[in-house]
């Protein structure tokens, strides 16, 4: 005889109720309050009947009562009973609040319950969980003096990183496709591992974000250590072939551009500024380093480098 989902849930709930007959009625009702909804979710996941997925109702009842601090065979007594009943009521109240929150958030996401939307993200979580597990193992094994990077490198080996990442992904997917562990300690251990990976992911995210904001790039200046031959030039003195100083000289490069050197200023022996009267070099003829001949009084051509050069005056 094939049972419908509702019939199967009702039969299973009744079996759990009978197994919890030794508990106080109020405690038993609180433990069974959300059981039909939970069983409906288990059936919706597929993978077999409730008996195949959760075991006999008596075994499930023993686990349920143990999680509340009771035993299914005998009612609790004394102070332990009152504390356990209070804990069970608080747990039931929290479950009701979570169920209401689930139902309120669900329509925002386009589903009756938010848990239905999150169920669609399970494969993505399996992949992320595998990656985080591989990164956690690499973090514990790698040399902390060097950056870890985005791959789970152990010893800086890329091949080992890929293998570790593959093992993490395959192991996480394998765990995700398995049924939920039946034992309470197994479930607690799984939840503890999940919480550790979530904390590890949050810390890693902020570490990566902090590293991305640091400036690892510096402006590199190339310094020519060779001395600049004109860095200390303040004036230019031009002499002809006979060693006579030429005044009013203009300097041009190969493209006809004027060459500007020195500082267009003169000072007397007392340090007072002296007006410059020459249209070209030198700025200060009186400070010529050599006086083999008299300075030329001719000025430089005013029409640029194409004009004829000045003719020196004869020496006396």
XYZ file of C-alpha atoms in Angstrom:
316
model
C 0.000 0.000 0.000
C 1.519 3.313 -1.119
C 1.157 6.228 1.287
C 0.877 9.837 0.254
C 3.371 12.337 1.635
C 0.886 13.625 4.213
C -0.007 10.110 5.332
C 3.665 9.169 5.643
C 4.328 12.292 7.711
C 1.325 11.629 9.960
C 2.360 8.005 10.567
C 5.939 9.023 11.348
C 4.863 11.833 13.711
C 2.554 9.442 15.554
C 5.403 6.958 15.936
C 7.627 9.665 17.391
C 4.814 10.754 19.704
C 4.424 7.250 21.066
C 8.186 6.989 21.606
C 8.104 10.248 23.587
C 5.248 9.078 25.814
C 7.525 9.184 28.858
C 8.043 12.948 28.603
C 5.734 15.583 30.101
C 2.868 16.418 27.776
C 3.866 20.079 27.431
C 7.463 19.165 26.585
C 6.358 16.501 24.131
C 4.037 18.932 22.346
C 6.809 21.525 22.038
C 9.199 18.970 20.572
C 6.593 17.813 18.067
C 5.334 21.271 17.144
C 7.575 21.801 14.114
C 8.130 18.155 13.261
C 5.560 17.925 10.383
C 7.108 20.895 8.576
C 10.589 19.437 9.028
C 9.505 16.056 7.714
C 7.873 17.720 4.700
C 11.187 19.412 3.881
C 13.010 16.084 4.207
C 10.590 14.436 1.788
C 10.902 17.378 -0.640
C 14.640 16.810 -0.834
C 14.066 13.291 -2.172
C 16.317 10.333 -1.610
C 13.878 7.862 -0.036
C 11.173 7.581 2.565
C 11.267 9.087 6.017
C 12.124 5.687 7.454
C 15.063 5.405 5.036
C 16.228 8.949 5.569
C 15.758 9.365 9.331
C 15.556 5.822 10.629
C 12.772 4.367 12.786
C 10.526 6.823 14.653
C 11.800 5.510 17.982
C 15.426 6.273 17.060
C 14.473 9.750 15.865
C 12.495 10.302 19.076
C 15.487 9.286 21.198
C 17.683 11.749 19.353
C 15.054 14.492 19.606
C 14.606 14.029 23.328
C 18.348 13.798 23.880
C 18.832 17.143 22.145
C 16.388 18.629 24.653
C 18.199 17.031 27.584
C 15.693 14.223 28.178
C 15.589 10.499 27.742
C 12.698 8.970 25.864
C 12.258 6.051 28.275
C 11.648 7.911 31.516
C 10.460 11.395 32.396
C 13.053 13.723 33.934
C 12.782 14.541 37.594
C 13.506 17.415 39.931
C 15.549 20.430 38.994
C 16.860 18.803 35.821
C 13.304 18.481 34.554
C 12.496 22.151 35.082
C 15.734 23.314 33.431
C 15.224 20.979 30.494
C 11.615 22.055 30.024
C 12.666 25.715 30.075
C 15.383 25.047 27.499
C 12.917 23.193 25.309
C 10.442 26.071 25.453
C 13.126 28.590 24.515
C 14.284 26.365 21.695
C 10.756 26.034 20.400
C 10.270 29.802 20.617
C 13.465 30.378 18.628
C 12.346 27.850 16.032
C 9.011 29.643 15.639
C 10.785 32.972 15.205
C 13.112 31.522 12.586
C 10.202 29.963 10.743
C 8.362 33.290 10.715
C 11.462 35.083 9.490
C 11.872 32.458 6.787
C 8.306 33.010 5.603
C 8.587 36.813 5.641
C 11.850 37.004 3.704
C 10.862 34.372 1.159
C 8.449 36.560 -0.892
C 11.144 39.234 -1.177
C 13.293 36.654 -2.973
C 10.406 35.383 -5.066
C 9.788 32.179 -3.083
C 7.323 31.198 -0.352
C 10.253 30.692 2.005
C 13.790 31.992 1.997
C 15.008 28.469 2.727
C 13.676 27.360 -0.658
C 15.824 29.962 -2.386
C 18.855 29.050 -0.301
C 18.357 25.413 -1.255
C 19.068 26.400 -4.873
C 22.427 27.813 -3.791
C 23.634 24.587 -2.218
C 25.843 23.535 -5.180
C 27.517 26.959 -5.138
C 28.090 26.630 -1.406
C 29.608 23.172 -1.898
C 32.142 24.638 -4.334
C 32.906 27.615 -2.079
C 33.211 25.336 0.954
C 35.731 23.137 -0.868
C 37.790 26.160 -1.884
C 37.759 27.568 1.651
C 38.744 24.203 3.120
C 41.706 23.947 0.723
C 42.765 27.500 1.533
C 42.513 26.801 5.271
C 44.766 23.734 4.940
C 47.266 25.698 2.829
C 47.217 28.558 5.336
C 48.122 26.209 8.189
C 50.917 24.530 6.203
C 52.505 27.321 4.211
C 55.425 29.535 5.208
C 53.849 32.614 6.778
C 56.777 34.749 5.712
C 55.508 34.703 2.121
C 52.091 35.734 0.775
C 49.649 32.890 0.156
C 47.875 34.238 -2.924
C 44.512 33.121 -4.295
C 45.546 29.482 -4.748
C 46.075 27.066 -1.838
C 49.834 26.846 -2.378
C 51.874 24.658 -0.063
C 55.582 25.329 -0.401
C 54.976 27.622 -3.370
C 54.148 24.660 -5.655
C 51.392 25.442 -8.183
C 50.784 21.769 -8.989
C 50.296 20.955 -5.316
C 47.913 23.911 -5.077
C 45.780 22.597 -7.954
C 45.697 19.091 -6.476
C 44.742 20.392 -3.034
C 42.039 22.571 -4.561
C 40.655 19.625 -6.541
C 40.545 17.423 -3.441
C 38.770 20.144 -1.496
C 36.124 20.642 -4.178
C 35.481 16.921 -4.715
C 35.318 16.245 -0.977
C 32.921 19.121 -0.363
C 30.613 18.063 -3.196
C 30.675 14.472 -1.948
C 29.681 15.614 1.547
C 26.959 17.836 0.135
C 25.362 15.025 -1.805
C 25.286 12.764 1.225
C 22.372 12.671 3.607
C 22.492 14.717 6.752
C 24.335 12.878 9.546
C 21.969 11.107 11.903
C 23.973 11.553 15.078
C 23.740 14.810 17.010
C 27.506 14.968 17.502
C 28.064 14.489 13.792
C 25.710 17.363 13.014
C 27.371 19.571 15.612
C 30.793 18.784 14.210
C 29.609 19.640 10.716
C 28.111 22.909 11.897
C 31.295 23.746 13.790
C 33.351 23.167 10.645
C 30.980 25.324 8.612
C 31.204 28.125 11.154
C 35.006 27.956 11.114
C 35.090 28.208 7.312
C 32.719 31.179 7.350
C 34.893 33.023 9.879
C 38.002 32.111 7.875
C 36.348 33.454 4.704
C 35.417 36.774 6.349
C 38.918 37.290 7.744
C 40.490 36.344 4.406
C 38.220 38.749 2.541
C 39.303 41.694 4.691
C 42.962 40.672 4.395
C 42.736 40.602 0.586
C 40.871 43.908 0.543
C 43.509 45.507 2.797
C 46.311 44.192 0.593
C 44.606 45.543 -2.531
C 44.508 49.027 -1.022
C 48.225 49.106 -0.318
C 50.443 50.871 -2.844
C 53.060 48.438 -4.060
C 54.108 50.659 -6.939
C 56.717 53.350 -6.548
C 57.866 55.993 -8.961
C 61.269 54.921 -10.186
C 63.612 57.709 -11.158
C 66.613 57.026 -13.326
C 69.563 59.135 -12.249
C 72.339 59.805 -14.696
C 75.408 59.697 -12.505
C 77.540 61.346 -15.174
C 78.244 65.015 -14.361
C 76.322 67.592 -16.378
C 78.976 69.674 -18.228
C 76.772 72.791 -18.273
C 75.171 72.516 -14.845
C 77.535 75.125 -13.338
C 77.752 77.415 -16.371
C 76.745 80.981 -15.480
C 78.218 82.807 -18.510
C 79.723 81.976 -21.921
C 82.916 83.556 -23.267
C 83.796 83.051 -26.955
C 87.316 83.743 -28.334
C 88.408 83.924 -31.948
C 91.407 82.139 -33.446
C 93.744 84.875 -32.242
C 92.527 84.569 -28.643
C 90.448 87.725 -28.617
C 87.190 87.880 -26.704
C 84.070 88.276 -28.845
C 81.115 90.175 -27.430
C 77.477 89.859 -28.473
C 77.739 86.240 -29.578
C 74.520 84.269 -30.198
C 74.455 80.453 -29.838
C 72.170 78.205 -31.940
C 71.780 74.443 -32.267
C 71.639 72.396 -35.496
C 67.939 73.201 -35.899
C 68.364 76.962 -35.539
C 67.010 77.011 -31.994
C 68.751 79.429 -29.609
C 70.795 77.813 -26.873
C 70.198 79.358 -23.495
C 72.963 78.889 -20.945
C 73.988 80.596 -17.749
C 72.284 83.272 -15.707
C 71.563 86.616 -17.432
C 72.841 88.736 -14.572
C 76.035 90.569 -13.631
C 77.404 91.810 -10.335
C 80.239 94.124 -9.505
C 83.003 93.382 -7.045
C 80.820 94.497 -4.157
C 77.979 92.184 -5.175
C 75.699 94.866 -6.589
C 73.747 94.024 -9.760
C 75.076 95.585 -12.954
C 72.824 96.204 -15.993
C 73.535 93.949 -18.971
C 74.243 95.950 -22.119
C 75.226 93.122 -24.458
C 72.658 91.501 -26.796
C 74.389 88.137 -26.507
C 77.232 86.354 -24.761
C 79.024 87.048 -22.580
C 76.686 88.666 -20.112
C 79.574 90.083 -18.181
C 82.609 90.806 -20.466
C 84.510 92.302 -17.583
C 84.672 88.872 -15.943
C 86.356 87.130 -18.874
C 88.797 84.447 -17.687
C 91.373 85.245 -20.399
C 92.558 88.698 -21.569
C 94.928 87.828 -24.425
C 93.374 90.482 -26.618
C 90.913 93.293 -26.373
C 87.223 92.427 -26.568
C 85.530 92.789 -29.912
C 83.198 95.762 -29.981
C 81.073 94.360 -32.797
C 77.731 92.945 -31.895
C 76.133 89.695 -33.006
C 73.883 89.736 -36.076
C 70.288 90.564 -35.370
C 68.874 88.419 -38.193
C 69.749 85.045 -36.687
C 72.309 82.373 -37.577
C 72.046 82.984 -41.354
C 73.651 86.452 -41.048
C 77.357 87.039 -41.415
C 79.412 86.578 -38.243
C 80.928 89.649 -36.652
C 84.449 90.552 -37.788
C 86.923 90.971 -34.947
C 88.692 94.260 -34.568
C 92.484 94.201 -35.050
C 94.589 93.927 -31.969
C 96.808 96.785 -31.000
